[in-house]
């Protein structure tokens, strides 16, 4: 099969790899219908995470079940499925407590930019649609497998409530999906922090009521100005840098909440400042599997359309261009068609 392999910073290639096989009775093999490049894939691509030996890439996927292991009883060949970037058995205490992305049998997906993918913990990870959805829904369902689920978690962790004010730090695919989530959860005012015109336009379409182009302390000052000097009820941190985290924490009002979902790089939190701020802080890998049934319904009934974050569609063979376009900010998110 064809699969994406990263060799070094800036060096992503499509290669011929061995087809995946069932390794454990809880596995399934899927044929991808669509996959994509994630903003988090850019960390190693930019040399900001160690790469080590060449290895496959990709953790977002929708596709068709090809084969299931002997202990997988809830899935059958031919079904269209959506899964999370973190596998889960959906039965362990952490799963039952609502955190399947911290399942005791968790494995992080890392081989999905390919024709075929092995899914561990398949029965607890994959959700099948009632029937094969039209291809027009595939981008939205693909977004649910990570960026929409992660944006939803950002809003959930930030405790967005009806009538509240929410700030979204970050205008990538996750941040834009965070705008969708805040809107769906009833936020009355949604302030998107963005300085890129195409992303600002999409944020507006998704429900942003205000745009802030300033960053850092200037950005915080602007948020305070827009909120009567107090700060926002909820802040969604969707980047993962030290600056974005500080900006998020300082934009929240006393008693407000920050949901942080950007994979942290160089982030440290001043305990003294956090203590006296009365700001709540929660985040981590999104419990996407918890939200999958509801979000699939949102997409298939047309209530949300997160698939519009894909502004570049390429054949899988051109995956390297997808990485380049996102790295150079020529694209928000690149969808790959096997």
Coordinates of N, CA and C in Angstrom, one line a residue, residues 2 18 43 63 66 77 80 105 114 119 139 143 148 151 161 193 205 207 224 245 248 256-257 259 265 277 314 329 337:
X2 N 0.3 2.4 -0.3 CA 1.0 3.7 -0.2 C 0.8 4.2 1.2
X18 N 4.3 -2.1 3.7 CA 3.5 -3.4 3.9 C 2.1 -3.1 4.2
X43 N 4.7 20.0 13.9 CA 5.7 20.1 14.9 C 7.0 19.4 14.5
X63 N -13.3 5.7 7.0 CA -13.0 4.7 5.9 C -14.0 3.5 6.1
X66 N -12.5 -3.4 6.4 CA -12.0 -4.5 5.5 C -12.0 -5.8 6.2
X77 N -17.4 -6.1 7.9 CA -16.7 -5.6 6.6 C -17.8 -4.8 5.8
X80 N -19.0 1.9 7.0 CA -18.3 3.2 7.0 C -18.1 3.5 8.4
X105 N -5.9 1.1 27.9 CA -5.3 0.4 26.8 C -5.1 1.3 25.6
X114 N -2.5 7.0 4.7 CA -2.2 5.7 4.0 C -3.4 5.2 3.4
X119 N -6.5 -0.6 13.1 CA -7.1 0.1 14.3 C -7.1 -0.8 15.5
X139 N -15.7 15.0 4.3 CA -14.8 16.0 5.0 C -15.3 16.4 6.4
X143 N -13.3 15.6 9.9 CA -13.0 16.6 10.9 C -13.4 16.2 12.3
X148 N -12.6 18.6 15.0 CA -13.9 19.0 15.5 C -14.1 18.5 16.9
X151 N -11.9 20.6 19.1 CA -12.6 22.0 19.3 C -13.7 21.9 20.3
X161 N -21.1 28.1 28.2 CA -22.5 28.0 28.6 C -23.4 29.0 27.8
X193 N -9.5 35.2 18.0 CA -8.2 35.9 17.8 C -7.5 35.4 16.6
X205 N -18.2 33.0 9.6 CA -19.2 32.0 9.1 C -19.6 31.0 10.2
X207 N -19.6 31.5 13.4 CA -20.3 32.1 14.5 C -19.6 33.1 15.3
X224 N -9.9 42.5 27.3 CA -10.4 43.2 28.5 C -11.2 44.4 28.1
X245 N -0.7 30.2 25.7 CA -1.2 29.8 27.0 C -1.3 31.0 27.9
X248 N -4.2 33.1 26.9 CA -5.5 32.5 27.3 C -5.8 32.7 28.7
X256 N -13.4 32.4 35.6 CA -13.6 31.9 34.3 C -12.8 30.6 34.1
X257 N -12.9 30.0 32.9 CA -12.2 28.7 32.7 C -11.5 28.8 31.3
X259 N -9.9 26.1 28.5 CA -9.7 24.8 28.0 C -8.6 24.7 27.1
X265 N 4.1 23.1 23.9 CA 5.5 23.1 23.5 C 6.1 24.3 24.3
X277 N -5.6 34.2 40.3 CA -6.5 34.6 39.2 C -7.9 34.0 39.4
X314 N -6.1 17.2 -2.0 CA -5.0 16.6 -2.8 C -5.1 15.1 -2.8
X329 N 1.3 28.3 5.5 CA 0.0 29.0 5.8 C -0.7 29.4 4.5
X337 N -7.0 12.4 -0.5 CA -7.8 11.3 -1.0 C -7.0 10.2 -1.5

